[in-house]
Amino acid sequence: MGKQETKYWIARRRPGTLRFEPPSERMIASNDDVDGGNGYFSLALDVAGDGVVEWDLTQQVVAFSARWCELMGLPAVSMVATVEAWERLVHQDDAAMLFATLNGLTAACPRTELSYRVRCADASYKRMTLRATLVCDANGVRTRILAWQNDRPTPSTSRASLGELRDDAASPLAGQLLMTERLDAVVAQTRREGRSNFVMLAIDVDGFTAISASYGKEAANRLLAAVGERLRSCVHPLDTVARYGCDEFCVLLRCSSDSPLATTVSEQIQRALADPFMLEGRAVAVSVSVGIARVLPTHYCAADVSRDAYAAVHHAKMSGGNQCALFDDGMHETTKARLQLEAELRHAFERGQFRLHYQPIVSCVTGALVSLEALIRWEHPTRGCLPPSAFLDVLASTGLLNDVGRWIVGEACRQLATWRKAGACDAYISINVSPMQLVEQGFIEDVVAILAETGASPGWIAFEITEDLALGDTEIAMRALIKLREHGIRVRIDDFGTGYSSLSYLQRLPVGGLKIDRTFLEQFESDAHRRAIVGAIIQLAHVLGVDVVAEGVERREQLEELRVLNCDLVQGYFLSPPLSSDGIRQWIERRTLSS
Ligand code: C2E
Ligand code: CA
Ligand code: CA
């Protein structure tokens, strides 16, 4: 280790400090400084001309091998630097894609390959092929990302060493690796011939996370295998069909540029999947979004083609799913913006940029404060305070919402404990939880642990869960709701009336209340029909023994009408908009003074 120590330059956690002048005494870091004495073992692996980078996720430092530096025309010394310093070397059009992909690696999907542009010592940009592998500890916690890069389109080290990826374990399809090899070969051929004879179809199962949340991972995997079989039946035996990533497929087709084969095949695929699949004795309808990208002579490696195909599939998904989209250049902009947002959201969570605002829910009869609904906000460093509509979908699709969701529960409990201790209020907090969070393994246990940690009792919180096609209809969701009730945590159905729930379904669910969606209160005073619906919902809910909150009360007339209809609780701008914790404190004080 002693010899290696002198090789590291440290620029840790200081912005703008990836320096390339010779190391001075002051800049030399010992391994103990950066990783507790373990050393960056991977730096010894300057294999076959590849540069190696090791990203230590626990300390957020990156160590570059000497060869890595050399590839960029920099002095051949190993370095340790911040992630930000690395980011600044990456071409701005590629940075979001690179870091979102690396951040997106999971224990289930630990490997990736991509190409990106990096700034060299002479300020020119060089395209690199990068292969990365995530390393997790024994508890499955992400600890390091190891990446190899070189400036050749096809990686030099043998892929056979990663043999297990050649075939998909769960189905008779090719694995990601075999597909990448074939795609690399096709890209090389296309570049040589200067003409395009192949297309790639990226196929994504619509709403797969919801299916997985409702039926469990194992059943969902069986479903994917069955989908794979039907896909295989749609193409020529010589074409490649692969499982790509965790819940995606891709197809590589020979298809000359004047042939409409790609669209024909994607239509065939849509048709082949039209019949429902049987899962746990239930018929499950599956639709897919298909993105089509032609392999072009301008492509450099497999990753470039899949990037285009995935931009197209994303476009198909954003247009509502169950359709196919052909790649065009404009799609990169949309994908880039989304990847940028994903990367920013990860930083936002790590840097504590999320806040909770609280909106009072008061008794319709007495006007007393009964609950405070916690609503998430993002204090964006340049764009100001952002509402959930600006980021919640992306947060959910990256899987980050599960971690953020735990933070929300903890933060809300800590805040309420402070207020209660100060005697400011005895209300409970209403917390929004997506059905996906609810059925995530360990969520309820974590909530119970958070309650114990913060000294909160189960009666201090209520969960608001939106109605969802899957929720309540599956054993997993039902078990979660029953468990919550056993722990004494209230659950209310949110946005009632907008989804699929009926009052009979409500009877089966172990929930204590419902919240009528605010759309029912629009033109409420002048629309007798809407008033009648709201009145009927309130009466039936009372018969079923659950309470009713009306949200979106903006005018006194609405409030008065709701009182007549016997509504229990109300919430809306007329009473108070969502406020910061200080704002709520002041709101409570003002009301105490005026009462
Ligand atoms: P929601 O659960 O239906 O929350 C009520 C939304 O209506 C809030 O929007 C609130 O600011 C807004 N609102 C309240 N009173 C009125 C009113 O009188 N008139 C009108 N027009 N709007 C009113 P916000 O804060 O933008 O939240 C939007 C949605 O984002 C929430 O809808 C909820 O589904 C979701 N959300 C918010 N925070 C969280 C969270 O912490 N976790 C999860 N999973 N979802 C959250
Ligand atoms: Ca809500
Ligand atoms: Ca709502």
XYZ file of C-alpha atoms and ligand atoms in Angstrom:
643
model
C 0.000 0.000 0.000
C 2.816 2.370 0.936
C 3.941 2.788 -2.657
C 0.417 3.336 -3.906
C -0.302 5.988 -1.312
C 1.921 8.500 -2.999
C 0.018 8.054 -6.254
C -3.298 9.466 -5.051
C -4.178 13.070 -5.459
C -7.072 14.053 -3.358
C -9.683 16.512 -4.471
C -12.445 15.157 -2.342
C -15.630 17.155 -1.767
C -14.112 20.355 -3.037
C -15.766 21.685 -6.177
C -13.581 22.361 -9.165
C -10.618 20.417 -7.886
C -9.788 17.720 -10.406
C -6.291 19.055 -11.066
C -3.708 17.850 -13.440
C -0.560 19.587 -12.210
C 1.975 17.346 -10.475
C 0.938 16.476 -6.949
C 2.328 18.672 -4.238
C 2.909 17.349 -0.726
C -0.311 18.958 0.445
C -2.462 17.227 -2.170
C -1.160 13.737 -1.638
C -3.677 11.660 0.221
C -3.093 8.455 2.040
C -5.528 5.634 1.487
C -6.655 6.014 5.069
C -7.946 9.462 4.194
C -10.166 8.222 1.439
C -11.398 4.781 2.238
C -10.547 3.804 5.718
C -7.470 1.878 4.669
C -9.024 -0.619 2.231
C -7.334 0.834 -0.803
C -8.790 1.011 -4.276
C -8.012 -2.553 -5.241
C -9.449 -2.160 -8.697
C -6.757 0.252 -9.782
C -4.428 -2.674 -10.185
C -6.721 -3.884 -12.935
C -5.503 -1.838 -15.840
C -6.534 -4.700 -18.048
C -5.868 -4.920 -21.753
C -5.481 -1.225 -22.143
C -8.771 -0.388 -20.395
C -8.847 2.468 -17.938
C -10.497 1.614 -14.648
C -12.556 3.884 -12.463
C -13.929 2.936 -9.100
C -16.742 4.988 -7.644
C -17.006 4.575 -3.889
C -20.703 5.154 -3.265
C -20.409 5.376 0.497
C -17.849 8.176 0.446
C -18.804 9.632 -2.933
C -15.253 9.656 -4.249
C -13.975 8.256 -7.520
C -10.561 6.736 -8.103
C -9.162 6.713 -11.633
C -6.409 4.371 -12.754
C -3.288 5.638 -14.469
C -4.461 4.135 -17.782
C -7.773 5.992 -17.482
C -5.904 9.287 -17.260
C -3.646 8.279 -20.121
C -6.639 7.589 -22.389
C -7.614 11.222 -21.979
C -4.088 12.441 -22.662
C -3.460 13.255 -19.021
C -0.309 12.381 -17.068
C -0.375 8.685 -16.180
C -0.946 8.884 -12.450
C -3.815 7.442 -10.474
C -6.143 10.000 -8.957
C -8.957 10.284 -6.500
C -11.531 12.988 -7.154
C -15.091 14.062 -6.492
C -17.991 12.824 -8.603
C -18.628 16.452 -9.591
C -15.099 16.751 -10.930
C -15.675 13.652 -13.061
C -18.994 15.043 -14.222
C -17.303 18.209 -15.449
C -15.067 16.151 -17.750
C -18.062 14.505 -19.412
C -19.676 16.106 -22.469
C -22.708 18.042 -21.243
C -25.037 16.171 -23.616
C -23.911 12.826 -22.176
C -23.526 13.582 -18.458
C -27.162 13.064 -17.445
C -27.356 9.789 -19.393
C -24.070 8.490 -17.946
C -24.844 9.267 -14.317
C -28.513 8.292 -14.470
C -27.494 4.927 -15.932
C -24.816 4.339 -13.301
C -27.095 5.504 -10.494
C -29.810 3.262 -11.875
C -27.782 0.052 -11.427
C -29.304 -2.274 -8.860
C -28.442 -5.613 -7.278
C -30.929 -7.176 -9.726
C -29.498 -5.332 -12.749
C -25.872 -4.708 -11.810
C -24.216 -4.256 -15.217
C -24.385 -1.798 -18.043
C -22.519 -0.741 -21.126
C -22.676 2.621 -22.854
C -20.701 5.109 -24.854
C -20.119 8.734 -23.851
C -17.834 11.613 -24.706
C -15.137 12.797 -22.358
C -12.940 15.921 -22.478
C -9.268 15.241 -23.091
C -6.227 17.248 -22.026
C -6.235 19.104 -25.383
C -9.900 20.117 -24.785
C -11.144 17.853 -27.586
C -13.827 15.247 -26.850
C -13.177 11.552 -27.277
C -15.875 8.878 -27.379
C -15.335 6.095 -24.871
C -17.029 2.732 -24.474
C -17.684 2.107 -20.806
C -18.731 -1.070 -19.035
C -19.766 -0.820 -15.432
C -20.621 -3.256 -12.671
C -22.269 -2.446 -9.388
C -20.822 -4.023 -6.254
C -23.138 -4.544 -3.275
C -22.260 -5.645 0.242
C -23.684 -8.750 1.946
C -26.851 -6.814 2.856
C -27.450 -5.792 -0.750
C -26.422 -2.178 -0.071
C -24.775 -0.481 -3.067
C -21.153 0.172 -2.172
C -19.062 0.619 -5.326
C -19.343 0.910 -9.063
C -16.414 -0.460 -11.022
C -16.104 0.688 -14.607
C -13.754 -0.078 -17.459
C -13.422 2.236 -20.414
C -11.523 2.361 -23.651
C -11.665 4.349 -26.832
C -12.557 1.455 -29.138
C -16.147 0.705 -30.181
C -15.944 -2.911 -29.045
C -14.543 -3.635 -25.620
C -11.271 -5.536 -25.708
C -11.690 -7.884 -22.781
C -13.523 -11.092 -23.460
C -17.162 -10.955 -22.643
C -17.151 -14.689 -22.097
C -15.979 -13.958 -18.561
C -19.465 -12.603 -17.993
C -20.938 -15.757 -19.515
C -23.959 -15.974 -17.291
C -25.451 -13.004 -19.045
C -25.331 -14.548 -22.484
C -28.641 -16.301 -21.991
C -31.597 -15.151 -19.992
C -32.018 -17.419 -16.984
C -35.804 -17.235 -16.933
C -36.639 -17.865 -20.589
C -35.282 -19.360 -23.803
C -34.275 -15.896 -24.986
C -30.872 -14.337 -25.450
C -29.485 -12.390 -22.524
C -28.369 -8.779 -22.604
C -24.787 -9.748 -23.294
C -25.475 -11.848 -26.367
C -27.706 -9.108 -27.724
C -24.983 -6.528 -27.129
C -22.434 -8.719 -28.912
C -24.723 -9.161 -31.913
C -25.602 -5.498 -31.921
C -21.900 -4.567 -31.794
C -21.233 -6.837 -34.777
C -24.164 -5.342 -36.701
C -23.027 -1.797 -35.872
C -19.512 -2.606 -37.126
C -20.949 -4.113 -40.339
C -23.205 -1.090 -40.882
C -20.259 1.281 -40.445
C -18.187 -0.749 -42.890
C -20.906 -0.968 -45.531
C -22.128 2.577 -45.012
C -25.731 1.453 -45.271
C -28.381 0.358 -42.874
C -29.869 -3.140 -42.957
C -30.899 -3.688 -39.337
C -33.344 -2.274 -36.834
C -33.639 -2.660 -33.110
C -37.001 -2.848 -31.359
C -37.025 -1.963 -27.657
C -40.082 -3.382 -25.934
C -41.306 -2.327 -22.520
C -44.246 -3.893 -20.697
C -46.732 -1.135 -19.776
C -47.462 -0.757 -16.066
C -45.107 -3.554 -15.088
C -44.250 -2.037 -11.699
C -47.943 -2.041 -10.791
C -48.252 -5.694 -11.870
C -45.162 -6.575 -9.853
C -46.475 -4.649 -6.837
C -49.842 -6.409 -7.025
C -48.826 -9.981 -7.777
C -45.336 -10.120 -6.298
C -41.949 -10.394 -8.009
C -42.045 -14.127 -8.627
C -45.399 -14.124 -10.410
C -44.371 -11.016 -12.351
C -41.226 -12.818 -13.525
C -43.297 -15.745 -14.726
C -45.423 -13.282 -16.633
C -42.331 -11.792 -18.279
C -41.163 -15.240 -19.348
C -44.557 -15.875 -20.957
C -44.424 -12.495 -22.697
C -40.951 -13.442 -23.986
C -42.277 -16.647 -25.494
C -44.987 -14.815 -27.393
C -42.449 -12.271 -28.639
C -40.223 -15.057 -29.926
C -43.138 -16.424 -31.944
C -43.493 -13.106 -33.802
C -40.074 -13.039 -35.469
C -37.924 -15.132 -37.801
C -35.883 -17.820 -35.961
C -32.648 -16.132 -37.076
C -33.577 -12.779 -35.535
C -32.427 -12.166 -31.973
C -34.945 -11.672 -29.159
C -33.445 -10.820 -25.761
C -34.419 -9.946 -22.230
C -32.735 -6.599 -21.825
C -32.473 -5.081 -18.411
C -34.952 -6.230 -15.775
C -38.354 -5.969 -17.419
C -37.541 -5.035 -20.970
C -37.056 -6.946 -24.169
C -35.399 -6.156 -27.410
C -35.435 -7.579 -30.889
C -32.760 -7.220 -33.552
C -34.132 -7.613 -37.070
C -32.569 -7.726 -40.484
C -34.553 -5.138 -42.377
C -33.403 -3.105 -45.378
C -34.085 0.613 -45.310
C -36.973 0.526 -47.774
C -38.807 -2.295 -46.031
C -41.677 -1.689 -43.586
C -40.791 -4.923 -41.746
C -40.113 -3.234 -38.389
C -43.579 -1.697 -38.151
C -45.161 -4.930 -39.359
C -43.370 -6.886 -36.627
C -44.300 -4.410 -33.931
C -47.939 -4.639 -34.975
C -47.656 -8.418 -34.856
C -46.242 -8.136 -31.351
C -49.141 -5.960 -30.208
C -51.541 -8.548 -31.651
C -49.700 -11.528 -30.126
C -50.054 -9.967 -26.697
C -53.709 -9.067 -27.118
C -54.964 -12.221 -25.352
C -54.699 -11.931 -21.570
C -52.184 -13.980 -19.552
C -53.266 -16.161 -16.644
C -51.534 -15.225 -13.403
C -52.516 -16.699 -10.043
C -55.832 -17.738 -11.513
C -56.600 -14.265 -12.832
C -56.583 -12.979 -16.386
C -54.042 -10.173 -16.696
C -54.073 -7.942 -19.761
C -50.594 -6.988 -20.916
C -49.756 -4.262 -23.383
C -46.341 -3.109 -24.520
C -44.733 0.062 -25.801
C -42.353 -0.453 -28.698
C -39.514 1.852 -29.753
C -37.909 1.306 -33.148
C -34.429 2.502 -34.087
C -32.530 1.782 -37.249
C -28.840 0.830 -36.942
C -27.004 3.662 -38.726
C -23.453 4.066 -40.064
C -23.102 6.986 -37.626
C -23.592 4.688 -34.640
C -20.429 3.855 -32.754
C -21.370 0.917 -30.551
C -24.340 -1.152 -29.379
C -25.146 1.356 -26.669
C -25.775 4.096 -29.255
C -28.470 2.039 -30.973
C -30.159 1.040 -27.737
C -30.090 4.685 -26.605
C -32.109 5.612 -29.719
C -34.488 2.667 -29.341
C -35.076 3.517 -25.674
C -35.690 7.177 -26.472
C -38.390 5.953 -28.877
C -39.885 3.548 -26.354
C -40.000 6.326 -23.791
C -41.845 8.456 -26.322
C -44.353 5.621 -26.918
C -44.885 5.315 -23.166
C -45.373 9.039 -22.666
C -47.990 8.986 -25.414
C -50.065 6.590 -23.348
C -48.421 3.200 -23.988
C -49.676 0.295 -26.085
C -48.181 1.780 -29.243
C -44.999 1.916 -31.228
C -42.803 4.908 -32.030
C -40.069 5.315 -34.602
C -36.936 7.104 -33.344
C -36.247 10.644 -34.497
C -33.569 13.074 -33.292
C -36.016 15.269 -31.357
C -36.607 12.379 -28.970
C -33.123 12.747 -27.549
C -34.048 16.127 -26.121
C -37.000 14.682 -24.168
C -34.931 11.767 -22.910
C -32.106 14.081 -21.957
C -34.422 16.315 -19.953
C -35.846 13.334 -18.124
C -32.436 11.827 -17.385
C -31.281 15.219 -16.169
C -34.267 15.353 -13.819
C -33.525 11.825 -12.585
C -29.921 12.711 -11.830
C -30.976 15.936 -10.113
C -33.534 14.102 -7.990
C -30.913 11.695 -6.687
C -28.726 14.637 -5.723
C -31.749 16.400 -4.236
C -32.429 13.546 -1.850
C -28.778 13.141 -0.857
C -28.491 16.882 -0.277
C -31.677 17.246 1.731
C -33.552 19.476 -0.733
C -36.973 17.931 -0.044
C -39.316 19.674 2.385
C -42.709 18.874 3.794
C -45.500 21.412 3.726
C -48.631 20.824 5.759
C -52.266 21.593 5.015
C -54.868 21.689 7.808
C -57.858 19.313 7.769
C -60.555 20.602 10.084
C -63.820 19.379 11.544
C -66.795 20.454 9.438
C -68.876 20.935 12.553
C -66.566 22.567 15.109
C -63.820 23.934 12.838
C -61.216 22.310 15.124
C -57.906 21.207 13.612
C -58.034 17.418 13.274
C -55.162 16.537 10.958
C -52.362 18.021 8.843
C -51.703 16.572 5.408
C -47.976 16.360 4.645
C -47.261 17.397 1.047
C -43.803 17.106 -0.440
C -41.961 20.046 -2.010
C -38.561 20.263 -3.686
C -36.458 23.309 -2.801
C -34.671 23.353 -6.139
C -31.411 25.329 -5.988
C -32.251 27.374 -9.108
C -35.936 26.783 -9.896
C -37.356 27.545 -6.454
C -39.980 25.530 -4.579
C -41.365 22.827 -6.912
C -44.723 21.040 -6.414
C -44.992 17.235 -6.636
C -46.440 17.412 -10.157
C -42.975 18.540 -11.345
C -41.118 15.468 -10.103
C -43.223 12.812 -8.368
C -43.684 10.597 -11.450
C -39.963 10.513 -12.137
C -39.260 9.904 -8.450
C -41.606 6.917 -8.564
C -40.255 5.495 -11.819
C -36.646 5.604 -10.578
C -37.618 3.671 -7.454
C -36.405 6.558 -5.295
C -39.891 7.156 -3.932
C -39.506 4.226 -1.568
C -36.509 5.827 0.155
C -38.015 9.307 0.001
C -41.271 7.833 1.366
C -39.476 6.581 4.469
C -37.886 9.978 4.915
C -41.345 11.589 4.669
C -42.724 9.378 7.442
C -39.718 10.123 9.671
C -39.772 13.859 8.981
C -43.539 14.110 9.593
C -43.230 12.196 12.884
C -40.299 14.333 14.061
C -42.202 17.514 13.215
C -45.343 16.375 14.975
C -43.336 15.328 18.046
C -41.906 18.879 18.207
C -45.356 20.468 17.924
C -46.885 18.139 20.467
C -44.050 18.705 22.922
C -44.587 22.463 22.607
C -48.319 21.934 23.146
C -49.005 23.525 19.756
C -51.409 20.866 18.483
C -52.799 17.403 19.038
C -53.717 16.713 15.413
C -52.448 13.665 13.525
C -50.481 13.787 10.265
C -51.959 12.473 7.039
C -49.240 11.040 4.803
C -49.642 10.225 1.106
C -48.420 6.762 0.191
C -48.501 5.306 -3.302
C -49.830 1.725 -3.654
C -46.353 0.743 -4.812
C -44.771 1.987 -1.592
C -47.406 0.240 0.464
C -46.705 -3.190 -0.951
C -42.936 -2.791 -0.977
C -41.318 -5.393 1.209
C -40.358 -4.060 4.611
C -42.223 -0.763 4.277
C -44.603 -1.334 7.164
C -41.843 -2.703 9.412
C -39.789 0.394 8.620
C -42.723 2.646 9.477
C -43.158 0.890 12.816
C -39.418 1.308 13.491
C -39.603 5.015 12.587
C -42.524 5.485 14.997
C -40.492 3.895 17.786
C -37.411 5.952 16.916
C -39.214 9.279 16.879
C -41.337 8.495 19.925
C -44.525 8.795 17.849
C -47.494 6.521 18.448
C -49.370 4.813 15.564
C -52.353 7.094 16.186
C -50.221 10.079 15.165
C -50.296 9.145 11.508
C -52.840 8.205 8.866
C -51.931 7.025 5.396
C -53.740 8.366 2.343
C -53.693 5.803 -0.446
C -55.004 6.571 -3.897
C -57.407 4.100 -5.390
C -55.683 2.020 -7.926
C -56.936 -0.684 -10.192
C -54.717 -3.209 -8.455
C -55.060 -2.030 -4.887
C -57.448 -3.998 -2.743
C -57.912 -6.522 -5.460
C -54.873 -8.537 -4.568
C -53.802 -10.467 -1.565
C -50.567 -8.520 -1.148
C -52.317 -5.155 -0.922
C -55.009 -6.564 1.340
C -52.388 -8.074 3.668
C -50.574 -4.731 3.861
C -53.788 -2.904 4.774
C -54.655 -5.482 7.432
C -51.149 -5.231 8.875
C -51.460 -1.453 9.119
C -54.757 -1.798 10.934
C -53.195 -4.318 13.334
C -50.500 -1.764 14.094
C -53.180 0.848 14.766
C -52.301 3.020 11.765
C -55.280 4.649 10.062
C -55.736 4.368 6.295
C -57.909 6.566 4.101
C -58.700 6.175 0.407
C -57.558 9.348 -1.368
C -59.085 10.988 -4.469
C -62.204 8.893 -3.972
C -64.465 8.826 -7.027
C -61.740 9.272 -9.644
C -60.507 5.690 -9.874
C -62.047 2.298 -9.887
C -63.281 1.947 -6.363
C -66.902 1.437 -5.603
C -68.590 1.570 -2.256
C -68.878 -2.214 -2.235
C -65.127 -2.448 -2.683
C -64.745 -0.015 0.192
C -66.690 -2.436 2.360
C -64.113 -5.149 1.747
C -61.116 -2.928 2.428
C -59.858 -2.452 5.959
C -59.851 1.355 5.721
C -61.191 3.961 8.103
C -62.135 6.773 5.782
C -62.250 8.278 2.353
C -61.410 11.603 0.832
C -63.717 12.858 -1.896
C -61.657 14.157 -4.790
C -61.725 17.902 -5.248
C -63.131 17.657 -8.779
C -66.497 16.814 -7.152
C -66.498 20.232 -5.459
C -66.045 22.188 -8.689
C -69.252 24.155 -9.486
C -70.620 22.379 -6.474
C -72.988 25.165 -5.392
C -74.654 25.526 -8.793
C -74.743 21.860 -9.761
C -77.496 19.955 -7.964
C -76.387 16.704 -9.571
C -72.878 16.909 -8.066
C -74.288 17.847 -4.680
C -76.510 14.772 -4.829
C -73.529 12.515 -5.649
C -71.434 13.952 -2.817
C -74.400 13.612 -0.440
C -74.881 9.969 -1.428
C -71.176 9.159 -0.978
C -71.230 10.724 2.502
C -74.362 8.830 3.556
C -73.162 5.475 2.276
C -69.717 5.966 3.849
C -71.415 6.594 7.178
C -73.473 3.427 6.783
C -70.194 1.552 6.196
C -68.760 3.169 9.322
C -66.010 5.229 7.686
C -65.493 9.007 7.845
C -65.381 11.428 4.929
C -63.026 14.300 4.108
C -63.909 16.752 1.338
C -60.804 18.276 -0.248
C -60.507 21.399 -2.405
C -62.857 23.636 -0.401
C -62.166 27.071 -1.840
C -65.323 29.038 -0.958
C -67.530 29.549 2.083
C -70.592 28.335 0.121
C -68.954 24.959 -0.484
C -68.194 24.611 3.205
C -71.773 25.453 4.163
C -73.183 23.021 1.657
C -70.880 20.261 2.984
C -72.106 20.923 6.515
C -75.674 20.434 5.329
C -74.637 17.160 3.686
C -73.162 15.951 6.994
C -69.544 15.799 5.830
C -67.082 15.077 8.668
C -63.893 16.875 7.695
C -62.853 19.548 5.209
C -59.613 20.738 3.637
C -58.859 23.429 1.074
C -57.565 26.889 0.266
C -60.597 28.479 1.955
C -59.250 27.203 5.284
C -55.551 27.312 4.479
C -53.191 26.441 1.630
C -50.357 23.993 2.411
C -47.814 25.870 4.593
C -44.234 25.364 5.735
C -43.793 24.101 9.307
C -43.249 27.704 10.510
C -46.345 28.781 8.591
C -48.435 26.098 10.297
C -47.170 27.156 13.700
C -48.297 30.729 12.952
C -51.629 29.520 11.535
C -52.309 27.588 14.752
C -51.317 30.568 16.915
C -53.565 32.954 14.966
C -56.545 30.623 15.357
C -55.912 30.178 19.064
C -55.841 33.974 19.482
C -59.028 34.552 17.510
C -61.057 31.819 19.177
P -53.535 15.055 -3.127
O -53.187 13.981 -2.176
O -54.885 15.041 -3.739
O -53.235 16.414 -2.355
C -54.042 17.541 -2.450
C -53.512 18.486 -3.484
O -54.477 19.509 -3.706
C -52.251 19.220 -3.008
O -51.476 19.472 -4.156
C -52.817 20.513 -2.456
O -51.882 21.577 -2.471
C -53.943 20.772 -3.418
N -55.004 21.556 -2.799
C -55.321 21.646 -1.497
N -56.389 22.435 -1.312
C -56.771 22.860 -2.532
C -57.829 23.717 -2.994
O -58.621 24.259 -2.244
N -57.922 23.908 -4.336
C -57.047 23.341 -5.209
N -57.192 23.586 -6.509
N -56.044 22.523 -4.805
C -55.911 22.300 -3.463
P -49.947 19.174 -4.208
O -49.303 19.524 -2.903
O -49.442 19.800 -5.446
O -49.890 17.610 -4.338
C -50.329 16.974 -5.479
C -50.378 15.492 -5.302
O -49.073 14.946 -5.154
C -51.118 15.059 -4.056
O -52.476 15.087 -4.330
C -50.567 13.676 -3.844
O -51.238 12.737 -4.654
C -49.158 13.807 -4.328
N -48.270 13.983 -3.175
C -47.985 15.108 -2.488
N -47.105 14.861 -1.503
C -46.847 13.526 -1.555
C -46.026 12.643 -0.768
O -45.393 13.040 0.214
N -45.999 11.330 -1.135
C -46.725 10.853 -2.182
N -46.663 9.554 -2.465
N -47.508 11.653 -2.911
C -47.573 12.968 -2.612
Ca -53.757 13.223 -0.325
Ca -56.864 14.815 -4.579
